[in-house]
Structures are given as structure tokens and as C-alpha cells.
XYZ file of C-alpha atoms in Angstrom:
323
model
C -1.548 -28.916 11.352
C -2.337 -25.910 13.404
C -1.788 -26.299 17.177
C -4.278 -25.325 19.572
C -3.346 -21.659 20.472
C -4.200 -21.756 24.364
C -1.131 -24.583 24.367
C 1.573 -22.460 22.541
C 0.428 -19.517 24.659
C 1.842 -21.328 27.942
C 5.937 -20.738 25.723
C 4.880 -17.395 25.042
C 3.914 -16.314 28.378
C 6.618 -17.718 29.979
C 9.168 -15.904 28.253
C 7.415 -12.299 28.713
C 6.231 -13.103 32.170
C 9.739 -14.070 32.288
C 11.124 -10.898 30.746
C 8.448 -8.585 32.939
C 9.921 -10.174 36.441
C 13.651 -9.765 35.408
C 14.357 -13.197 35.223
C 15.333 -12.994 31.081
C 17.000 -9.293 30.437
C 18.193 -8.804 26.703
C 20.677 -11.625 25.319
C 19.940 -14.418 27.802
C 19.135 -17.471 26.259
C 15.689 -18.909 26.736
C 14.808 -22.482 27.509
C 15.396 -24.731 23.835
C 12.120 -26.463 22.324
C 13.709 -29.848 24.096
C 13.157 -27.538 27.244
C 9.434 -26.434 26.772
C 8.845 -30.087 25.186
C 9.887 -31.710 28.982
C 8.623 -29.182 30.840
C 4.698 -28.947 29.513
C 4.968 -31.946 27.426
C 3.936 -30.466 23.990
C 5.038 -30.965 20.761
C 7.730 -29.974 18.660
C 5.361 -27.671 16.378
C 3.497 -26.320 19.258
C 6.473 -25.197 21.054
C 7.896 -23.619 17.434
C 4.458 -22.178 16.911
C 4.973 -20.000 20.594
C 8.582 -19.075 19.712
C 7.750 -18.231 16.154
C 4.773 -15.405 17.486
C 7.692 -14.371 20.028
C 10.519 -13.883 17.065
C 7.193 -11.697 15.466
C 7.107 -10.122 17.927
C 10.872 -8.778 18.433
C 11.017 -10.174 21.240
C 13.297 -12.666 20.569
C 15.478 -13.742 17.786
C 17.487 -16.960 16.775
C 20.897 -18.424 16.166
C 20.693 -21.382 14.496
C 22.653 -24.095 16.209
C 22.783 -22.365 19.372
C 19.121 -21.724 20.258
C 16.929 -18.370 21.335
C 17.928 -15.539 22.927
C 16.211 -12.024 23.976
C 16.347 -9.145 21.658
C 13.358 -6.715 22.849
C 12.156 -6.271 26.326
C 8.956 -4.296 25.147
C 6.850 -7.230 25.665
C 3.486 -4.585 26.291
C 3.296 -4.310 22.215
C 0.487 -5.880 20.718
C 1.143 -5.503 17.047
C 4.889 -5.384 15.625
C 4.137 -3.896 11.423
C 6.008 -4.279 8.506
C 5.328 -2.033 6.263
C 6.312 -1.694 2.587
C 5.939 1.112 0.144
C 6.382 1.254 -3.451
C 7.953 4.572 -3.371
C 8.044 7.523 -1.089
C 6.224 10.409 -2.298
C 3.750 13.340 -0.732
C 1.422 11.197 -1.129
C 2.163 8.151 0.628
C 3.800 10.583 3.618
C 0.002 11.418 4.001
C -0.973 7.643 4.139
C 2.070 6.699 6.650
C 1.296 10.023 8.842
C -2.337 8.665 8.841
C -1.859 4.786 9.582
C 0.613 6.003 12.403
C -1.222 8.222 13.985
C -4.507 5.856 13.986
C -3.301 2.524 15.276
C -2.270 3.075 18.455
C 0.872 2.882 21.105
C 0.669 -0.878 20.997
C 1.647 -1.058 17.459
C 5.514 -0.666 16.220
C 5.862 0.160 12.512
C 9.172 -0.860 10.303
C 8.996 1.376 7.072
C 10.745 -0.256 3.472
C 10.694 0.728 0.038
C 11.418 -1.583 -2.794
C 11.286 1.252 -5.560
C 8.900 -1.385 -7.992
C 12.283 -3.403 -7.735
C 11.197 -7.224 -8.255
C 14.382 -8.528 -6.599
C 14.026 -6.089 -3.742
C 11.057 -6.971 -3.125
C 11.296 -10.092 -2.728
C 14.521 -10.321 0.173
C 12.970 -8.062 2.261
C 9.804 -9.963 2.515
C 11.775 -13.549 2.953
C 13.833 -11.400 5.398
C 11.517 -10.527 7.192
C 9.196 -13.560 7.596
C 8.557 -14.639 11.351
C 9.925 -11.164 12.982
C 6.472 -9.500 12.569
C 3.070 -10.191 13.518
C 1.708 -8.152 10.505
C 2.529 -7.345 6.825
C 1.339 -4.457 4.696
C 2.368 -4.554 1.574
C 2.174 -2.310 -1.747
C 3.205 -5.006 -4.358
C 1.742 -2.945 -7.609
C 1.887 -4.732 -10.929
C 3.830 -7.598 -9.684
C 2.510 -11.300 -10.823
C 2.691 -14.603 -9.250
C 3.230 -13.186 -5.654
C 0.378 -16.124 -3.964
C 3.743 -18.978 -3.311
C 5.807 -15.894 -2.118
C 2.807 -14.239 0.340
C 1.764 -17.980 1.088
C 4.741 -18.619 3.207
C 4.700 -15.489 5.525
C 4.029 -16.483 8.872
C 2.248 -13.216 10.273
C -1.172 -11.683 8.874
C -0.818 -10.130 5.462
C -2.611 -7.104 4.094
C -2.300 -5.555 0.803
C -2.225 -1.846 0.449
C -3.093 1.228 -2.832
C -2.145 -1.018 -5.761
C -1.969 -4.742 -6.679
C -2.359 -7.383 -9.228
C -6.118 -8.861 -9.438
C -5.038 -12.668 -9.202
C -4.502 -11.683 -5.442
C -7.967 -9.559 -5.138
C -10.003 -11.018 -1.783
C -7.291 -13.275 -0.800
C -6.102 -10.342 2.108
C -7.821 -7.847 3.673
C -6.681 -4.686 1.687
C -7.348 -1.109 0.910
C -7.307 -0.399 -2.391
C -7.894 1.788 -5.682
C -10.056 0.728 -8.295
C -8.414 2.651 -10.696
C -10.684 1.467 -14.067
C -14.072 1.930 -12.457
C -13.040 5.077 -10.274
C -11.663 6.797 -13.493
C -15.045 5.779 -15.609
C -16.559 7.056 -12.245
C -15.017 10.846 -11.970
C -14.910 11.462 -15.438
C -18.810 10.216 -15.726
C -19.637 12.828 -13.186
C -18.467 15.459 -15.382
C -19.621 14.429 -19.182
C -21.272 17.431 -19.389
C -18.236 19.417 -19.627
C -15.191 17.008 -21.013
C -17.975 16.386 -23.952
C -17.212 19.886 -25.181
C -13.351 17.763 -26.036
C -13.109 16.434 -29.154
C -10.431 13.888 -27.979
C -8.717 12.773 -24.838
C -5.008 11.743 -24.577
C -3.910 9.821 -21.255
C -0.181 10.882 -20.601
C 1.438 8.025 -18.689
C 5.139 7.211 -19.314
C 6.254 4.908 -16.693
C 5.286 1.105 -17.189
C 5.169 0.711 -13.889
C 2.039 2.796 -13.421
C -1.401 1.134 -12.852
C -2.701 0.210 -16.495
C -6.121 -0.159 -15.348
C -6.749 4.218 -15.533
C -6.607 3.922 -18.990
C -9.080 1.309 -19.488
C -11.475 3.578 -17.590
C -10.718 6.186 -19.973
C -11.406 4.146 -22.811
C -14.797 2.434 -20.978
C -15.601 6.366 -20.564
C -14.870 7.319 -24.499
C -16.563 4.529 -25.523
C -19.702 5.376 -23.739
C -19.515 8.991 -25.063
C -18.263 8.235 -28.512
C -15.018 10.328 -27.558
C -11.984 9.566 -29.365
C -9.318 9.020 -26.993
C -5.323 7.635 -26.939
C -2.471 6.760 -24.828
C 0.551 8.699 -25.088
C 3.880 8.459 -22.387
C 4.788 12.302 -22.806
C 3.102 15.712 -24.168
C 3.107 16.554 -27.739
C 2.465 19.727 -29.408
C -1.614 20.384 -28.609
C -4.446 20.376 -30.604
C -7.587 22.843 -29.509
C -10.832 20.510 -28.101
C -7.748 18.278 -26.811
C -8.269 17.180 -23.493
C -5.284 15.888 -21.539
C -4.998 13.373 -18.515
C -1.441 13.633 -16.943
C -0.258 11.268 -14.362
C 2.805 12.552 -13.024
C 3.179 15.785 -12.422
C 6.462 16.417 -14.204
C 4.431 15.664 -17.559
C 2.181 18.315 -15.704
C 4.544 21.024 -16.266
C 5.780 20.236 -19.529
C 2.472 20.400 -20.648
C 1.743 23.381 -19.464
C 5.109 24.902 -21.021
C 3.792 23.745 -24.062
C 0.798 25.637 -23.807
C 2.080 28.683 -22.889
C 4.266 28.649 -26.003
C 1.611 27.937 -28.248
C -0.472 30.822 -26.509
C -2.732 28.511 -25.242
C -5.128 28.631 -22.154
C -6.193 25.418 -20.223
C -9.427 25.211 -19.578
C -10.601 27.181 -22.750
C -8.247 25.996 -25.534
C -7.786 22.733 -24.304
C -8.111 21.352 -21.038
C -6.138 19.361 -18.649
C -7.223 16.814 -15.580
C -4.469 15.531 -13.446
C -4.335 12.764 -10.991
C -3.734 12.993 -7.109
C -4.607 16.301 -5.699
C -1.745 19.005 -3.922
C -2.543 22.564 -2.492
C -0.546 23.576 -5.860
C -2.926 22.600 -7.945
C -5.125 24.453 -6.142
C -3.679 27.837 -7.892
C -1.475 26.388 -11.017
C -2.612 28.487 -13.604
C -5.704 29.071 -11.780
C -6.327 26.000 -10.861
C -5.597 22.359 -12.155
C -8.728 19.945 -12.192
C -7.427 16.973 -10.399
C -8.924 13.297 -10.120
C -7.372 11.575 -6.874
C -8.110 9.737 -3.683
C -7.908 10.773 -0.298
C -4.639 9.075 1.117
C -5.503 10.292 4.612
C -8.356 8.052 4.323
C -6.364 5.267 3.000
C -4.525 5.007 6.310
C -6.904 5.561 8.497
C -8.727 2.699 7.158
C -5.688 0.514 6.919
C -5.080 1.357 10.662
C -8.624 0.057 11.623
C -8.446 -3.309 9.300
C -5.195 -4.531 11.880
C -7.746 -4.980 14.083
C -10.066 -7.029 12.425
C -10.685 -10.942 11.769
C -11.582 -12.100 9.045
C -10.416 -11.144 5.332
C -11.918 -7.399 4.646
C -11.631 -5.292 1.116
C -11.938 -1.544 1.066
C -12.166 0.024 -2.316
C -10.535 3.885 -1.337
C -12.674 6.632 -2.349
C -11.751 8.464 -5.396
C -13.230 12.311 -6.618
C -12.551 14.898 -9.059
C -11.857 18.240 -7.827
C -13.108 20.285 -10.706
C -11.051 23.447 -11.290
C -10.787 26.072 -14.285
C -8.320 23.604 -16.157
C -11.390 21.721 -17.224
């Protein structure tokens, strides 16, 4: 049962008013929860309830069998984040420098990656349960998170990428990768009709399934034939391919140049998330990508909100002589 929140506010400020006036410095023990239990007369989970927003805080940490102590001093911070990433790319730099920049000096920000690492995952989440008032989290493709997410004792958001069962459960900012793919590519029929077929080059399993079934809700519509490949192959004129990564990017466009072909009039090429290189790669790479920026700017404004809010990120298609 929750506790009423002006009650366990009485342990919390009496640590930091504590900690403010010098009478707790860093590594004194604090009163125990038989203390604050005498002294105001609440209850066990009450008292737990104050010291567990403190230990989110940083502001205090635990040894079991021996009680609380002080670990922070920097008792003026309103929000204490922890953050975890996927991976670390250009990309997501953009988001971090964004979401950093946006939320303000009250907010401290603890950056992990679990490299789409189940296991990873996982510890650094438990480990991190009760030391943070917030969690933003990038958990991609993985299933059967709700038990895991369930138990974390701070506010969770979800961040880019994640599996639907969890879709309006957190306030998150996300991709719609199906419908934003149908989307872009519907804003340019016109011109990818001129294709005869369309070949999706994805190799990694853990990328986001869902852009191909845009594709295929796209060819469908069109009456395009279309396929899913995980790396180039020798190309066909009227081809048109979509490249994920941008390694498959450059193989593909070795390939062309040793079959003397030119993107954009032999066959064309659209690849996803946008860099000022693609802006002049053989004159310019058509790209289909959201606006990361944008991403954390947004997620920056949700850690101030009540309430459970989605965001579906912006996608767009950059259209370029590749196309």
C-alpha cells in the first residue's frame, strides 16, 4: 500500500535539511527506520518509502546489517537519470547531446550500454533499482520485460525502439518504424514506381523488423515486387535498394561502380538515418531517417510530466539523386 507522500517527506527532509546545515557530511550514518519509527511515529514502509527516494536520489546508500549512511551531499538535484543505450553511435551522440542539454542543472545523467546483450541488460537495471529517481531505457526487440520493469522503484520511460507488448504502459519516445517507412516511401511513389523491385538490405537480427513490413505494406499497395536480403548482391537495373547500415552502404556502392552502374539512374538506392556524408556520396544518397535531436529534446521535456505520455518521433525522406 502506498504511503501518504507528505508523511515520508518529513525522513527525507530531515536528512537533506540535515546534510544542508552540516549536521550529516558524507559517510555519517543516518538515524535507522527504528529511529524515524520513534521519533514521528510512522510506519515501517513509510519510513522505507523516504529512504528509498533518498538512495534514488544518491544521496544516500545502504549496508545491509549496518544501516544508512551519506554518499552525495548535492541534495539541490531534482532528478538523478539512468540512462541506457542500445549502442553508441552518431546517432544516439545527437540524442544524448540533445536530452543533456534540454533538461536542466537539476538533473544528473548516468550513461550505460548493454550492446542488445540480454544478460547485460538485465544486471544493470536490477543494479540499479532504488539509486535513481528516473529510468530511460532503449530495450529494442527484447520480450517479456513487464515483471523485470514492474519492480523498478523510480519512474520508467522507454526510449527509440521497443517491443509492442510494452506500448502505452510508459511514457516513451518512439519510432514507428512500419507506418513511418509506408509513410516516406508513400510520399515518393511517383518516383520509386519507375523500380521494378525493391530489396531491403538488413543483416543484423537485432534490427527493428517492423521497416520491412512497411516496405512490404508499401509494395503491396503499388503492386511492387519487393524482398529481404541481409547483404548486397550483384544488381539488377529498375532494382531499388533500401540499406540499413551503412557498411552495406558502401559495399553496395562498390558493387555498382564495378558493374558501371549509376545510382539514381541504373538503379537506385534509399538509406536510413541521415549524415552530412550522404549529403555528397556519389552526389548524394536519398536517406529516410528521424531527427534524433528531436528525439531528445522531447525525451528531456516528458521527465517533467505526470501522467503516462507517447511520442511517435518524426520520420522524413531526404530525397537526393540516389533515387
Amino acid at each position: 500500500m502506498k504511503e501518504n507522500k507528505s508523511k515520508y517527506q518529513l525522513v527525507v527532509n530531515h536528512v537533506t535539511d540535515g546534510i544542508s546545515s552540516g549536521k550529516y557530511a558524507i559517510g555519517d550514518r543516518i538515524p535507522s527506520i527504528n529511529d524515524f519509527r520513534t521519533e514521528y511515529g510512522f510506519s515501517r514502509d513509510t519510513v522505507f518509502a523516504g529512504l528509498r527516494e533518498l538512495s534514488s536520489k544518491g544521496i544516500i546508500s545502504s549496508n545491509q546489517g549496518v544501516g544508512y549512511f551519506v554518499q552525495s551531499t548535492e541534495v539541490s538535484k531534482g532528478h538523478r537519470v539512468f540512462l541506457l543505450f542500445n549502442e553508441f553511435n552518431e546517432f544516439k551522440e545527437d540524442l544524448f547531446n540533445s536530452f543533456t542539454a534540454n533538461v536542466g542543472p537539476d538533473v544528473s545523467i548516468d550513461l550505460y550500454f548493454h550492446n542488445y546483450n540480454r544478460r547485460v541488460f538485465e544486471t544493470l537495471i536490477t543494479g540499479a533499482n532504488n539509486k535513481y529517481t528516473d529510468y530511460i531505457i532503449m530495450s529494442g526487440k527484447f520480450e517479456g520485460l513487464a515483471p523485470l520493469l514492474e519492480r523498478i522503484s523510480g519512474k520508467v520511460f522507454l526510449l527509440d525502439h521497443f517491443h509492442s507488448e510494452l506500448k502505452g504502459k510508459y511514457s516513451s519516445v518512439s519510432q514507428n518504424f512500419a507506418e513511418d517507412t509506408f509513410g516516406a516511401l508513400s510520399s515518393a511513389a511517383d518516383i520509386i514506381k519507375k523500380y521494378e523491385r525493391i530489396l531491403m538490405v538488413q543483416r543484423e537480427a537485432k534490427e527493428p523488423e517492423e521497416r520491412y513490413d512497411g516496405l512490404v505494406k508499401f509494395c503491396e499497395h503499388h503492386d511492387i515486387a519487393h524482398d529481404y536480403i541481409s547483404a548486397s548482391r550483384e544488381i539488377e537495373r529498375k532494382d531499388l535498394f533500401i540499406v540499413v547500415k551503412d557498411r552495406d552502404l558502401v559495399e553496395l556502392l562498390k558493387q555498382a561502380a564495378s558493374q558501371n552502374m549509376v545510382p539514381g539512374t541504373d538503379f537506385g538506392i534509399i538509406s536510413y538515418n541521415d549524415t552530412p556524408l550522404k549529403e555528397i556520396l556519389s552526389g548524394g544518397i536519398t536517406t529516410l531517417s528521424t531527427d534524433f535531436k528531436l528525439m531528445g529534446r522531447t525525451m528531456s521535456e516528458l521527465l517533467r510530466k505526470k501522467g503516462v505520455i507517447t511520442v511517435d518521433n518524426p520520420w522524413s525522406l531526404n530525397l537526393r539523386t540516389s533515387l
